[in-house]
mmCIF file of C-alpha atoms in Angstrom:
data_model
loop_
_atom_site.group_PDB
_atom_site.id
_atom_site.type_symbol
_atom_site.label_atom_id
_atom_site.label_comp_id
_atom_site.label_asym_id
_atom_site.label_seq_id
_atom_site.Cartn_x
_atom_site.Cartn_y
_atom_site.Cartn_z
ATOM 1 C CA UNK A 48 13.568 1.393 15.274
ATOM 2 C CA UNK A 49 11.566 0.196 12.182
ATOM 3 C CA UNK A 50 9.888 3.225 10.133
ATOM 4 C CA UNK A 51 7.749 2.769 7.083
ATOM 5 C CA UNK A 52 7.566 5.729 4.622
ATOM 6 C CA UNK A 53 5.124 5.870 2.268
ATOM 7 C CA UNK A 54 5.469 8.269 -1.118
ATOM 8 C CA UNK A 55 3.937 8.983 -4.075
ATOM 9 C CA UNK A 56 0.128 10.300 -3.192
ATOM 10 C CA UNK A 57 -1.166 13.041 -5.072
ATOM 11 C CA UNK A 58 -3.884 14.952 -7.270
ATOM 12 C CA UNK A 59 -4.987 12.913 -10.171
ATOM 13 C CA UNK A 60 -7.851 12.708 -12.626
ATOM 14 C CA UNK A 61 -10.090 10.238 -12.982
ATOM 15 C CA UNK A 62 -8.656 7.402 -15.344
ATOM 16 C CA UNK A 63 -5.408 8.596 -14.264
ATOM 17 C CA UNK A 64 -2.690 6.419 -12.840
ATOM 18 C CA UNK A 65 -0.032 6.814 -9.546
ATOM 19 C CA UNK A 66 2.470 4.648 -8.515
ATOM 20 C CA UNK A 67 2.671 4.626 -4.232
ATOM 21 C CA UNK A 68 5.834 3.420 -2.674
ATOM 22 C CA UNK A 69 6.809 2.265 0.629
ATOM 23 C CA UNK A 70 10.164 1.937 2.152
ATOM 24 C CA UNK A 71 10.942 0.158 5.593
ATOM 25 C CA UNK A 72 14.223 0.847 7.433
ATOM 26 C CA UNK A 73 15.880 0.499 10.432
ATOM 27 C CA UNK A 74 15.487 -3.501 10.443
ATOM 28 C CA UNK A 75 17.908 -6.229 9.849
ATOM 29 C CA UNK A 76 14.754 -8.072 8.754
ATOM 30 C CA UNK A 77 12.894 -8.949 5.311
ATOM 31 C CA UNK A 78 8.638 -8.503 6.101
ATOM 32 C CA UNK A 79 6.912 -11.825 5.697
ATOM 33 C CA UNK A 80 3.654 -9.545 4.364
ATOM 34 C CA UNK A 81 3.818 -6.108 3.160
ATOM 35 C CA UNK A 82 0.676 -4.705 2.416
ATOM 36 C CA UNK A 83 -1.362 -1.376 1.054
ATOM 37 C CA UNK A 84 -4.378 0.020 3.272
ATOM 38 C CA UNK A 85 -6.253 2.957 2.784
ATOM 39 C CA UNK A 86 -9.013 5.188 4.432
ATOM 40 C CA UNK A 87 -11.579 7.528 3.284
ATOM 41 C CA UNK A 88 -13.055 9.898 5.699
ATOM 42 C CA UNK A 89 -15.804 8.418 7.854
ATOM 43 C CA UNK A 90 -14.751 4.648 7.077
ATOM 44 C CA UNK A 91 -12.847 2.332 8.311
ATOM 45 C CA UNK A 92 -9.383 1.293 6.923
ATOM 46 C CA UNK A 93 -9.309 -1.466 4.315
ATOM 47 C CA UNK A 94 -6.916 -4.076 3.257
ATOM 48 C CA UNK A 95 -6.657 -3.179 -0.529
ATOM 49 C CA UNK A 96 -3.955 -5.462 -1.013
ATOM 50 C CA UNK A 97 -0.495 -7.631 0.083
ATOM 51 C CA UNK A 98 2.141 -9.004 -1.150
ATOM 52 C CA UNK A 99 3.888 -11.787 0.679
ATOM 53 C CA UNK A 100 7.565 -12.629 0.698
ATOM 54 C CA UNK A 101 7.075 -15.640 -1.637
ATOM 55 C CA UNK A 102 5.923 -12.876 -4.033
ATOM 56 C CA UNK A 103 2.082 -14.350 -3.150
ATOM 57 C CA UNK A 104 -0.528 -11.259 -3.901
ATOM 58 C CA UNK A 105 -4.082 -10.833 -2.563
ATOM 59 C CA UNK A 106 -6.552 -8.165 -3.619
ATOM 60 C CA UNK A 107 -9.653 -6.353 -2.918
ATOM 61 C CA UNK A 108 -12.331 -6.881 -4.929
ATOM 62 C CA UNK A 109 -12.530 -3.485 -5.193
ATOM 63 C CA UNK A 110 -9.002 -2.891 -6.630
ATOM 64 C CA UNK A 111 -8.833 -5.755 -8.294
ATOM 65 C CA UNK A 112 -7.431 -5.556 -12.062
ATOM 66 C CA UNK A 113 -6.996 -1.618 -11.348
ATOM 67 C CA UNK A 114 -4.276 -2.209 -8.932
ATOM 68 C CA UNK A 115 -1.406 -4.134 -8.730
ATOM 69 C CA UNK A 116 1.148 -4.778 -5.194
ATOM 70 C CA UNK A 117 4.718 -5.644 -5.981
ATOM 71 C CA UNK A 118 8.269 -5.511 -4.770
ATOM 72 C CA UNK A 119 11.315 -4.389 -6.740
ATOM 73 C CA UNK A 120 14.837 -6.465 -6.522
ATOM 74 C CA UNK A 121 15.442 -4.915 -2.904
ATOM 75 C CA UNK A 122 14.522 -5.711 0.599
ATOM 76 C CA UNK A 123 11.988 -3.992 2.626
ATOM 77 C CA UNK A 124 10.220 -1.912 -0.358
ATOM 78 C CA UNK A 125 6.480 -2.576 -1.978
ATOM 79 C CA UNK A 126 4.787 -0.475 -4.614
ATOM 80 C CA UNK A 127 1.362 -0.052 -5.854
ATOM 81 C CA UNK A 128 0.300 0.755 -9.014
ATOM 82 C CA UNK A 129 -2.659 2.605 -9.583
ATOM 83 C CA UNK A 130 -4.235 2.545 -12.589
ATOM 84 C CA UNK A 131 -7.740 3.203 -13.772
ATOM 85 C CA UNK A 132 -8.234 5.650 -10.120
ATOM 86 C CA UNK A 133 -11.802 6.539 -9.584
ATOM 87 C CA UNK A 134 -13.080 9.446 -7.901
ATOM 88 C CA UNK A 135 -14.212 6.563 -4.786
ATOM 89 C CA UNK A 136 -10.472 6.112 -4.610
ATOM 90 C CA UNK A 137 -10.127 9.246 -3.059
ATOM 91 C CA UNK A 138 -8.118 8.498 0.555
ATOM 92 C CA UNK A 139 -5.170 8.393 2.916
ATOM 93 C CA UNK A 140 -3.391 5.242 1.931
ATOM 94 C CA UNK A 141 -1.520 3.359 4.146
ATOM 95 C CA UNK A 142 1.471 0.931 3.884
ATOM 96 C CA UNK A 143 1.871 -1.833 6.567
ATOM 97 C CA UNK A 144 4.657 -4.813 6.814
ATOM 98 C CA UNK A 145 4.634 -7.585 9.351
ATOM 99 C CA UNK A 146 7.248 -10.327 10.718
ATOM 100 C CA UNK A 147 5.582 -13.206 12.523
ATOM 101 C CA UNK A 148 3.413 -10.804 15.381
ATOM 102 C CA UNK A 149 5.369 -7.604 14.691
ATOM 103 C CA UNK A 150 3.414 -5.061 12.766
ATOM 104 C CA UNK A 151 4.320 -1.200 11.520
ATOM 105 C CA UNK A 152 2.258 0.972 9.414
ATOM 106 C CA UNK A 153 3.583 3.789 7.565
ATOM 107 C CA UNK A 154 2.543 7.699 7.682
ATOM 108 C CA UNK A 155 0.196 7.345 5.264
ATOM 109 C CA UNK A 156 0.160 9.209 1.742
ATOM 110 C CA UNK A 157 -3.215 11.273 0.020
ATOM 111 C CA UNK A 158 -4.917 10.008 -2.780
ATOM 112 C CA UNK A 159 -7.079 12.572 -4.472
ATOM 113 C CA UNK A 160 -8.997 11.495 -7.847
ATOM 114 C CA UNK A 161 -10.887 14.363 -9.382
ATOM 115 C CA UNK A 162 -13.968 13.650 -11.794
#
């Protein structure tokens, strides 16, 4: 039983900053890719960003320079940092891990960037 929980959503302003985490357990395992989706109402669910587990980081254009994917001296966890939100980041963002064909998303946490 592998379960991904992701924290940290919330209200912000614009120009604010939030930090999201996302916490795997229930596996004996270390992800090869954990990653951060999200998805606004009426659109489909975008890769915003992963992190592999030679520490290798990819980015939406979108995000990129605003955002930054990491993982802390532990197995299993990834963060992103938020900084520089924009009312457009408004969404439900996802966190998702994978090991070779296995793949588990997480809850999903709210975003909401006020102008």
């Amino acid at each position: 039983q592998v379960q991904l929980v992701a924290s940290g959503g919330g209200l912000v302003q614009a120009g604010g900053s939030l930090r999201l985490s996302c916490a795997a357990s229930g596996s004996i395992f270390s992800f090869n890719t954990m990653g951060w989706y999200r998805q606004a109402p009426g659109k489909q669910r975008e890769l915003l960003a992963t992190i592999t587990s030679g520490v290798t980081t990819n980015y939406a254009d979108s995000v990129k320079g605003r955002f930054t994917i990491s993982r802390p001296n532990a197995r299993n966890l990834v963060y992103l940092q938020m900084n520089s939100l924009k009312p457009e980041d408004t969404a439900v963002y996802y966190c998702n891990a994978k090991l070779s064909l296995l793949e588990y998303w997480g809850q999903g946490t709210q975003v909401t960037v006020s102008s």
